[in-house]
Amino acid sequence: PLDLALLAELSPTSKLTPLDRASGIGLLPAWADFVQNDAESWERYDLLSAEKLFKNYAGVSDALYDEMISPLLHVLPMTPGYDCSAAAALSCFHVFALQSKGAFDVRWCKGGIAESIFNPWVEKLTTSR
């Protein structure tokens, strides 16, 4: 689900250690079990939040969740992991991140988003009055 090639392509300056990246392998059983076009799969995985699937069952590291999975959940199904079903998350990752890999382009901000984007923007808006 978090394509190993995608994990390998992360910048060398990424906060994710090789151990964090390897923790994504814990998602393989759910990935193999979830069938995109199967109503029973959806029923089973809809009962579970994406956050619980990733953190409790798959055992992804907190760093991997915070640096990669959570931002993807905010962009793809547009919801935090505790509000998103595991089925919706797996489906979004399958369709957008894996099937459309060539068209899927994510860039992680170097540094905090507030410091790098929002604070300079607010400053520019307030000084241009």
mmCIF file of C-alpha atoms in Angstrom:
data_model
loop_
_atom_site.group_PDB
_atom_site.id
_atom_site.type_symbol
_atom_site.label_atom_id
_atom_site.label_comp_id
_atom_site.label_asym_id
_atom_site.label_seq_id
_atom_site.Cartn_x
_atom_site.Cartn_y
_atom_site.Cartn_z
ATOM 1 C CA PRO A 1 0.000 0.000 0.000
ATOM 2 C CA LEU A 2 2.842 2.378 0.709
ATOM 3 C CA ASP A 3 4.680 1.233 -2.339
ATOM 4 C CA LEU A 4 8.211 0.252 -1.419
ATOM 5 C CA ALA A 5 9.490 2.208 -4.405
ATOM 6 C CA LEU A 6 7.674 5.286 -3.083
ATOM 7 C CA LEU A 7 9.322 4.822 0.312
ATOM 8 C CA ALA A 8 12.706 4.334 -1.326
ATOM 9 C CA GLU A 9 12.320 7.526 -3.388
ATOM 10 C CA LEU A 10 12.084 9.757 -0.339
ATOM 11 C CA SER A 11 14.742 12.396 -0.024
ATOM 12 C CA PRO A 12 17.907 11.444 1.850
ATOM 13 C CA THR A 13 17.121 14.377 4.128
ATOM 14 C CA SER A 14 13.765 12.824 5.073
ATOM 15 C CA LYS A 15 13.079 12.432 8.778
ATOM 16 C CA LEU A 16 12.155 8.802 8.108
ATOM 17 C CA THR A 17 14.782 6.281 9.104
ATOM 18 C CA PRO A 18 15.184 2.990 7.247
ATOM 19 C CA LEU A 19 13.382 1.345 10.204
ATOM 20 C CA ASP A 20 10.444 3.769 9.821
ATOM 21 C CA ARG A 21 10.259 2.961 6.121
ATOM 22 C CA ALA A 22 10.429 -0.777 6.806
ATOM 23 C CA SER A 23 7.510 -0.489 9.247
ATOM 24 C CA GLY A 24 5.261 0.085 6.211
ATOM 25 C CA ILE A 25 5.630 -3.617 5.417
ATOM 26 C CA GLY A 26 3.198 -4.273 8.264
ATOM 27 C CA LEU A 27 0.427 -3.105 5.933
ATOM 28 C CA LEU A 28 0.928 -6.003 3.524
ATOM 29 C CA PRO A 29 -1.566 -8.390 5.195
ATOM 30 C CA ALA A 30 -4.354 -5.784 5.066
ATOM 31 C CA TRP A 31 -3.366 -4.843 1.539
ATOM 32 C CA ALA A 32 -3.536 -8.486 0.433
ATOM 33 C CA ASP A 33 -6.865 -9.034 2.238
ATOM 34 C CA PHE A 34 -8.656 -5.894 1.041
ATOM 35 C CA VAL A 35 -10.320 -6.356 -2.349
ATOM 36 C CA GLN A 36 -11.186 -3.075 -4.023
ATOM 37 C CA ASN A 37 -14.365 -4.324 -5.733
ATOM 38 C CA ASP A 38 -15.656 -6.598 -2.970
ATOM 39 C CA ALA A 39 -18.540 -5.431 -0.759
ATOM 40 C CA GLU A 40 -17.523 -7.798 2.059
ATOM 41 C CA SER A 41 -14.017 -6.303 2.132
ATOM 42 C CA TRP A 42 -15.505 -2.839 2.387
ATOM 43 C CA GLU A 43 -17.840 -3.935 5.187
ATOM 44 C CA ARG A 44 -14.954 -5.443 7.190
ATOM 45 C CA TYR A 45 -12.574 -2.517 6.753
ATOM 46 C CA ASP A 46 -15.268 0.165 7.172
ATOM 47 C CA LEU A 47 -15.603 -0.943 10.796
ATOM 48 C CA LEU A 48 -12.015 0.097 11.471
ATOM 49 C CA SER A 49 -10.513 3.588 11.335
ATOM 50 C CA ALA A 50 -7.524 4.127 9.088
ATOM 51 C CA GLU A 51 -5.521 5.351 12.066
ATOM 52 C CA LYS A 52 -6.251 2.159 14.004
ATOM 53 C CA LEU A 53 -5.339 0.004 11.000
ATOM 54 C CA PHE A 54 -2.023 1.763 10.427
ATOM 55 C CA LYS A 55 -0.943 2.256 14.031
ATOM 56 C CA ASN A 56 -2.459 -0.672 15.948
ATOM 57 C CA TYR A 57 -2.719 -3.501 13.452
ATOM 58 C CA ALA A 58 -0.050 -2.776 10.849
ATOM 59 C CA GLY A 59 2.435 -1.362 13.330
ATOM 60 C CA VAL A 60 3.713 1.485 11.189
ATOM 61 C CA SER A 61 6.029 3.765 13.134
ATOM 62 C CA ASP A 62 4.732 7.061 14.489
ATOM 63 C CA ALA A 63 7.209 8.859 12.245
ATOM 64 C CA LEU A 64 5.954 7.088 9.101
ATOM 65 C CA TYR A 65 2.366 7.805 10.079
ATOM 66 C CA ASP A 66 3.043 11.475 10.840
ATOM 67 C CA GLU A 67 5.366 12.196 7.912
ATOM 68 C CA MET A 68 3.713 10.212 5.134
ATOM 69 C CA ILE A 69 0.415 8.491 5.905
ATOM 70 C CA SER A 70 -1.359 11.336 7.705
ATOM 71 C CA PRO A 71 -0.548 13.908 4.979
ATOM 72 C CA LEU A 72 -1.735 11.459 2.312
ATOM 73 C CA LEU A 73 -4.989 10.926 4.218
ATOM 74 C CA HIS A 74 -5.514 14.681 4.399
ATOM 75 C CA VAL A 75 -5.023 14.963 0.625
ATOM 76 C CA LEU A 76 -6.678 11.830 -0.782
ATOM 77 C CA PRO A 77 -9.849 11.114 1.233
ATOM 78 C CA MET A 78 -9.453 14.604 2.786
ATOM 79 C CA THR A 79 -9.879 13.544 6.380
ATOM 80 C CA PRO A 80 -7.777 12.696 9.411
ATOM 81 C CA GLY A 81 -7.063 9.019 10.004
ATOM 82 C CA TYR A 82 -9.361 8.745 13.030
ATOM 83 C CA ASP A 83 -12.311 9.905 10.878
ATOM 84 C CA CYS A 84 -11.507 7.805 7.797
ATOM 85 C CA SER A 85 -12.396 4.149 7.454
ATOM 86 C CA ALA A 86 -9.584 1.749 6.726
ATOM 87 C CA ALA A 87 -11.470 0.734 3.566
ATOM 88 C CA ALA A 88 -11.543 4.310 2.253
ATOM 89 C CA ALA A 89 -7.845 4.780 3.027
ATOM 90 C CA LEU A 90 -6.786 1.526 1.372
ATOM 91 C CA SER A 91 -8.956 2.304 -1.642
ATOM 92 C CA CYS A 92 -7.569 5.833 -2.034
ATOM 93 C CA PHE A 93 -3.990 4.662 -1.670
ATOM 94 C CA HIS A 94 -4.642 1.922 -4.213
ATOM 95 C CA VAL A 95 -6.272 4.143 -6.830
ATOM 96 C CA PHE A 96 -4.331 7.378 -6.486
ATOM 97 C CA ALA A 97 -0.951 6.409 -5.146
ATOM 98 C CA LEU A 98 -0.400 3.081 -6.858
ATOM 99 C CA GLN A 99 -2.552 2.799 -9.982
ATOM 100 C CA SER A 100 -1.875 6.405 -10.963
ATOM 101 C CA LYS A 101 1.687 6.557 -9.707
ATOM 102 C CA GLY A 102 2.952 8.500 -12.717
ATOM 103 C CA ALA A 103 0.260 11.149 -12.200
ATOM 104 C CA PHE A 104 0.578 11.253 -8.421
ATOM 105 C CA ASP A 105 3.069 13.846 -7.321
ATOM 106 C CA VAL A 106 3.515 14.692 -3.653
ATOM 107 C CA ARG A 107 6.138 17.008 -2.275
ATOM 108 C CA TRP A 108 6.769 17.242 1.426
ATOM 109 C CA CYS A 109 7.529 20.620 2.891
ATOM 110 C CA LYS A 110 11.069 21.078 4.190
ATOM 111 C CA GLY A 111 10.399 22.339 7.681
ATOM 112 C CA GLY A 112 7.074 23.133 9.258
ATOM 113 C CA ILE A 113 4.203 24.212 7.027
ATOM 114 C CA ALA A 114 3.350 27.151 9.289
ATOM 115 C CA GLU A 115 6.910 28.501 9.267
ATOM 116 C CA SER A 116 7.545 27.829 5.587
ATOM 117 C CA ILE A 117 4.209 28.750 4.033
ATOM 118 C CA PHE A 118 1.518 30.232 6.261
ATOM 119 C CA ASN A 119 3.516 32.658 8.424
ATOM 120 C CA PRO A 120 5.225 34.329 5.407
ATOM 121 C CA TRP A 121 1.864 34.485 3.648
ATOM 122 C CA VAL A 122 0.148 36.099 6.662
ATOM 123 C CA GLU A 123 3.045 38.537 7.013
ATOM 124 C CA LYS A 124 2.782 39.511 3.347
ATOM 125 C CA LEU A 125 -0.984 39.974 3.603
ATOM 126 C CA THR A 126 -0.751 42.131 6.721
ATOM 127 C CA THR A 127 2.092 44.328 5.442
ATOM 128 C CA SER A 128 0.506 44.946 2.029
ATOM 129 C CA ARG A 129 -2.480 46.810 3.455
#
